[in-house]
Amino acid sequence: MTSLRNLCSKDSPIFFKNGTLKLGGEREPVPRPKKWPIANIVAPGANNIPDAFIVGGPYEEEEGELNHPEDKEFRNQSECIKKRIIWDLESRRYLDPTAVVSFQKRIADCRLWPVEITRVPLITAPKGKAARFDKAEDENQLSFHGVAYVNMVPLLYPGVKRIRGAFRVYPYLDSVVYEKTKCLISLFRDTGHHLIQNNRIGGINSSLSKTVASKNLKEDKIQASSIKSQGSDTPLEMEPSLNHNPEGQQYVDAGTYIVLEIQLNKALVPKRMPEELARRVKEMIPPRPPLTRRTGGAQKAVSGYHMQIKNISRAILDEYYRMFGKQVARLGSDMDSQTLEEQKCQLNYELNCSGKYFAFKEQLKHAVVKIVREKYLKTTPFESQEELQTFISELYVFLVDQMHVALNQTMPDDVQDAASTIHTSSDQLRFFAFEAEVNENFDMAAVYYEERLVRDSQNLEHWLDYGAFCLLTEDNIKAQKCFRKALSLNQNHIHSLLLCGVMAVLMENYEQAEIFFEDATCLEPTNVVAWTLLGLYYEIQNNDIRMEMAFHEAFKQLHALVLQTQITKEKSTGAVEYAEEGGKVESSVGPCRITSGSTTAIKVEAPAEPGAPLSVLDGFVEDSSKLQSDCQEPVLPVQSQDLASSQKPSNLFVKETPVKREVSKYQDSSTFLHPTPYGVSQTPTTIFMETIRFLMKVNAIQYVHRVLAHELLCPQGGPSCEYYLVLAQTHLLKKDFAKAEEYLQQAAQMDYLNPDVWGVKGHLYFLSGNHAEAKACYERTISFVVDASDMHFIFLRLGHIYLEEKQYEKAKRIYLQACKRSPSCLTWLGLGIACYRLEEITEAEDALSEANALNNCNAEVWAYLALVSLKAARQLEAEQAYKYTMKLKLKDEALLAEIHTLQETVGFGNPSF
């Protein structure tokens, strides 16, 4: 027999009796009908509840204790092979609004509610005699008195209407029950003389259960109930030891558990609908559709002129073909100049005689008039003939230039010989911006980010990157504007919503933060970071129940991600045998179910003899304590690809690859964009570390420390190598070198072979000026088989150290590797400097030309180009390079002195001589 209490103004106990003992060897069919908890119904099938069935469900989706992967085999055996007890009953209760308020308060006061289970002999009272039983006799008839602790807090989560799970059965001990549930009274022991008597005569509800609860305008229903703490709040004077309930101890020894399901018709805490959240977001940030580009004015006039030039050129070319044929035209430069001049005269004569020349002129007249009016804004007569002639000369030059532009566009590809230019892509600009950002050249980084916005202001990624840069420079207001602009371009973009929420928290606008985070979880319920950030927000608001709900959901989604990745890995290796026979197995322990009628229902089933004990669920942390214990396959973020594995480097030093590879040159550059000090092992150990990785990418350092505190206290987390690396990274950003070194030492003790530890150590020593130690760390880092996460900057700084120490061969080799992996202005500059110092002037010039093509505003590049030109005795190039060196204000005085010395030696290069 099992019992629960239904909470309203009075306790209304719910009892399930007459459990059926099932032999092992067969599984309960699913679905199967639920039954009313009414005794002595003889009509076949009359006990079955219409349209109510037990369907079971996956163990992983339950809220109980035995819902981990390691429990699956045990539950399959318990519910199929071993003996068990089945109730398959459902009881319903009705709660009025007052009872609903009381119900919520009782759950908030005590999260664990006891469900008692006992064995009571069935005795029939003699006919014609009044059956009299005293309390002592009743208590002697109680045996195997146990209790299961059900965590009812999920019913206070927004939108939750159902909890279902398997709960361990423990011996009923007053001290333990009081400690966990604050309950002093046992239904069976303290009120059992009434209840057992009712059971003898076939009843199920005691006199205490005459009160029928109701809920919210007679529509809500609750499926199970719990135990009300009665009597005084003082602790018990006597604490019975385990020996006082030896029969109940057998539940623990056998690993007995009971499956309960509790369901409400309406959630106790309503959840915001996705439509409402979307509406609130639109109110805060109205969507801004992209503006349609309309060419008008001067641009449209010039385009019209180009179109007329193209049409006329085609008509003249067709006339040429008609007169001389295409074969003659193909000879091209093979024809002598006299023949060409004769053909030109014949063509002019034919155009003038046929009137086509005047037709072409009239065709151009309207386009020229539009240019005069729209571009030069000339709509009034000229005041003098001199002004007219000046304007006509200027107009003629412009029209001829634009004619050449149009003709070059229509010229056949095999005839064109235009100079090749290097066009930087958006990904390249992003990479160059981040390179400048790491080197603390924030002005140059801002230029690159703003150039991306100018090129395409409708790309939300450009706004997000610029906002992350503003966070790094602690310009929170501008960062918030950038993130909101990105969200206005796409209000369903998860990262934009999360970043707007983070900024709202940092700006202490908590109401908007909640809307952003909730909308993100609605749009993408499987997003671990969204649930974690929502939980952190609730922590700030001191809302422990909702915080627990959000963290629990984040753990659940991360667990599902790990399992999915593991299954995918096994399938790809052909080592998986997919036999999901227990995936939707209904626990024959029986779900405690409350269905969707007009009342509340409870269904309880319990096995008799299963094994494998598990601790009781005390909260969300314990509920997910083994979330990552069986994770074998790391889940790598999207950012883990090499930046330049598919790049096309210059043909000066490496073999040229097909041009198609240039397209993807910087598409996977996110390894270097906001690099994290944990590139070697990206296993998602906890929800907090996943969130830390996200926040580090967007430079939300102010938020990272709060998450690090949770990571430290999390049972699955705690101090780890990655944890200390993140701490060291945050202190490096603050220039707190002492703290950073302390954390790096602890990280090295935990994982001495982690290349990221040595890489960050090298950055620490480099930034603090200890280049000897930095070189040792960098050399150790590049000697590892696995690369660190920020190899680009390791190569740059190690090459810089080699140049300082005049180890030019090593510097050349290091910079060459950097150019192969991720070419930039600085990598080519370093390579050019190394080659110049090795007297390899041609190679140095080629490398410096590549650097100048990527960034023509680098004074040091122009300085070395000036030196190369002076060495090569090219006066014009030397003077031009020196002019730009001085214009860009070269800060290296030693290098400038070297240029002046060489200029004096060769006798040219400085126009001021």
PDB file of C-alpha atoms in Angstrom, residues 218-306:
ATOM      1  CA  LYS A 218     -12.302  24.428 -11.065  1.00  0.00           C
ATOM      2  CA  GLU A 219     -10.090  23.697 -14.053  1.00  0.00           C
ATOM      3  CA  ASP A 220      -6.676  22.817 -12.706  1.00  0.00           C
ATOM      4  CA  LYS A 221      -5.893  19.360 -11.455  1.00  0.00           C
ATOM      5  CA  ILE A 222      -2.999  17.903  -9.602  1.00  0.00           C
ATOM      6  CA  GLN A 223      -1.994  14.365  -9.767  1.00  0.00           C
ATOM      7  CA  ALA A 224      -0.306  13.461  -6.578  1.00  0.00           C
ATOM      8  CA  SER A 225      -0.028  15.105  -3.322  1.00  0.00           C
ATOM      9  CA  SER A 226       2.331  15.179  -0.526  1.00  0.00           C
ATOM     10  CA  ILE A 227       2.653  15.224   3.183  1.00  0.00           C
ATOM     11  CA  LYS A 228       1.760  18.114   5.377  1.00  0.00           C
ATOM     12  CA  SER A 229       3.905  18.795   8.366  1.00  0.00           C
ATOM     13  CA  GLN A 230       1.683  18.906  11.431  1.00  0.00           C
ATOM     14  CA  GLY A 231       2.243  19.505  15.113  1.00  0.00           C
ATOM     15  CA  SER A 232       5.037  21.432  16.616  1.00  0.00           C
ATOM     16  CA  ASP A 233       8.122  22.584  14.722  1.00  0.00           C
ATOM     17  CA  THR A 234      10.445  21.393  17.480  1.00  0.00           C
ATOM     18  CA  PRO A 235      12.795  18.585  16.548  1.00  0.00           C
ATOM     19  CA  LEU A 236      12.176  15.082  17.760  1.00  0.00           C
ATOM     20  CA  GLU A 237      13.599  14.147  21.103  1.00  0.00           C
ATOM     21  CA  MET A 238      14.347  10.572  20.090  1.00  0.00           C
ATOM     22  CA  GLU A 239      16.080   9.741  16.825  1.00  0.00           C
ATOM     23  CA  PRO A 240      15.541   6.112  16.018  1.00  0.00           C
ATOM     24  CA  SER A 241      18.531   4.365  14.617  1.00  0.00           C
ATOM     25  CA  LEU A 242      18.583   2.150  11.583  1.00  0.00           C
ATOM     26  CA  ASN A 243      17.969  -0.925  13.762  1.00  0.00           C
ATOM     27  CA  HIS A 244      14.504   0.338  14.684  1.00  0.00           C
ATOM     28  CA  ASN A 245      13.316  -0.371  11.131  1.00  0.00           C
ATOM     29  CA  PRO A 246      15.164  -3.483   9.962  1.00  0.00           C
ATOM     30  CA  GLU A 247      12.405  -4.389   7.508  1.00  0.00           C
ATOM     31  CA  GLY A 248      12.551  -0.973   5.871  1.00  0.00           C
ATOM     32  CA  GLN A 249      16.298  -1.332   5.515  1.00  0.00           C
ATOM     33  CA  GLN A 250      15.641  -4.170   3.086  1.00  0.00           C
ATOM     34  CA  TYR A 251      14.364  -1.582   0.575  1.00  0.00           C
ATOM     35  CA  VAL A 252      17.821  -0.048   0.463  1.00  0.00           C
ATOM     36  CA  ASP A 253      19.555  -3.407   0.282  1.00  0.00           C
ATOM     37  CA  ALA A 254      17.361  -4.483  -2.635  1.00  0.00           C
ATOM     38  CA  GLY A 255      17.569  -1.111  -4.396  1.00  0.00           C
ATOM     39  CA  THR A 256      13.787  -0.739  -4.437  1.00  0.00           C
ATOM     40  CA  TYR A 257      12.306   2.280  -6.179  1.00  0.00           C
ATOM     41  CA  ILE A 258       8.846   3.533  -7.043  1.00  0.00           C
ATOM     42  CA  VAL A 259       7.724   5.396 -10.161  1.00  0.00           C
ATOM     43  CA  LEU A 260       5.378   8.334  -9.634  1.00  0.00           C
ATOM     44  CA  GLU A 261       3.830  10.799 -12.015  1.00  0.00           C
ATOM     45  CA  ILE A 262       2.191  14.078 -11.002  1.00  0.00           C
ATOM     46  CA  GLN A 263       0.415  16.208 -13.558  1.00  0.00           C
ATOM     47  CA  LEU A 264      -1.454  19.497 -13.445  1.00  0.00           C
ATOM     48  CA  ASN A 265      -4.064  20.739 -15.842  1.00  0.00           C
ATOM     49  CA  LYS A 266      -2.522  24.208 -15.651  1.00  0.00           C
ATOM     50  CA  ALA A 267       0.983  25.195 -14.644  1.00  0.00           C
ATOM     51  CA  LEU A 268       1.268  26.705 -11.182  1.00  0.00           C
ATOM     52  CA  VAL A 269       3.613  29.348 -12.604  1.00  0.00           C
ATOM     53  CA  PRO A 270       2.558  30.518 -16.077  1.00  0.00           C
ATOM     54  CA  LYS A 271       5.241  30.818 -18.692  1.00  0.00           C
ATOM     55  CA  ARG A 272       5.523  33.683 -21.116  1.00  0.00           C
ATOM     56  CA  MET A 273       4.418  32.666 -24.579  1.00  0.00           C
ATOM     57  CA  PRO A 274       6.997  32.969 -27.393  1.00  0.00           C
ATOM     58  CA  GLU A 275       4.685  35.398 -29.166  1.00  0.00           C
ATOM     59  CA  GLU A 276       4.642  37.701 -26.141  1.00  0.00           C
ATOM     60  CA  LEU A 277       8.429  37.585 -25.827  1.00  0.00           C
ATOM     61  CA  ALA A 278       8.837  38.351 -29.530  1.00  0.00           C
ATOM     62  CA  ARG A 279       6.432  41.256 -29.174  1.00  0.00           C
ATOM     63  CA  ARG A 280       8.339  42.659 -26.187  1.00  0.00           C
ATOM     64  CA  VAL A 281      11.640  42.390 -28.072  1.00  0.00           C
ATOM     65  CA  LYS A 282      10.107  44.210 -31.054  1.00  0.00           C
ATOM     66  CA  GLU A 283       8.906  46.954 -28.737  1.00  0.00           C
ATOM     67  CA  MET A 284      12.401  47.431 -27.333  1.00  0.00           C
ATOM     68  CA  ILE A 285      14.263  46.994 -30.628  1.00  0.00           C
ATOM     69  CA  PRO A 286      12.063  47.547 -33.687  1.00  0.00           C
ATOM     70  CA  PRO A 287      13.165  45.465 -36.671  1.00  0.00           C
ATOM     71  CA  ARG A 288      14.919  47.498 -39.316  1.00  0.00           C
ATOM     72  CA  PRO A 289      14.498  46.027 -42.792  1.00  0.00           C
ATOM     73  CA  PRO A 290      17.415  46.671 -45.136  1.00  0.00           C
ATOM     74  CA  LEU A 291      17.011  49.800 -47.188  1.00  0.00           C
ATOM     75  CA  THR A 292      16.694  49.230 -50.911  1.00  0.00           C
ATOM     76  CA  ARG A 293      19.529  50.756 -52.852  1.00  0.00           C
ATOM     77  CA  ARG A 294      18.313  53.290 -55.359  1.00  0.00           C
ATOM     78  CA  THR A 295      20.724  54.640 -57.880  1.00  0.00           C
ATOM     79  CA  GLY A 296      19.860  58.216 -58.704  1.00  0.00           C
ATOM     80  CA  GLY A 297      21.406  61.546 -59.421  1.00  0.00           C
ATOM     81  CA  ALA A 298      25.033  61.546 -60.523  1.00  0.00           C
ATOM     82  CA  GLN A 299      25.503  57.781 -60.181  1.00  0.00           C
ATOM     83  CA  LYS A 300      22.516  57.028 -62.362  1.00  0.00           C
ATOM     84  CA  ALA A 301      23.631  59.573 -64.963  1.00  0.00           C
ATOM     85  CA  VAL A 302      27.129  58.050 -65.201  1.00  0.00           C
ATOM     86  CA  SER A 303      25.654  54.536 -65.419  1.00  0.00           C
ATOM     87  CA  GLY A 304      23.420  55.679 -68.259  1.00  0.00           C
ATOM     88  CA  TYR A 305      26.430  57.122 -70.067  1.00  0.00           C
ATOM     89  CA  HIS A 306      28.285  53.805 -69.634  1.00  0.00           C
TER      90      HIS A 306
END
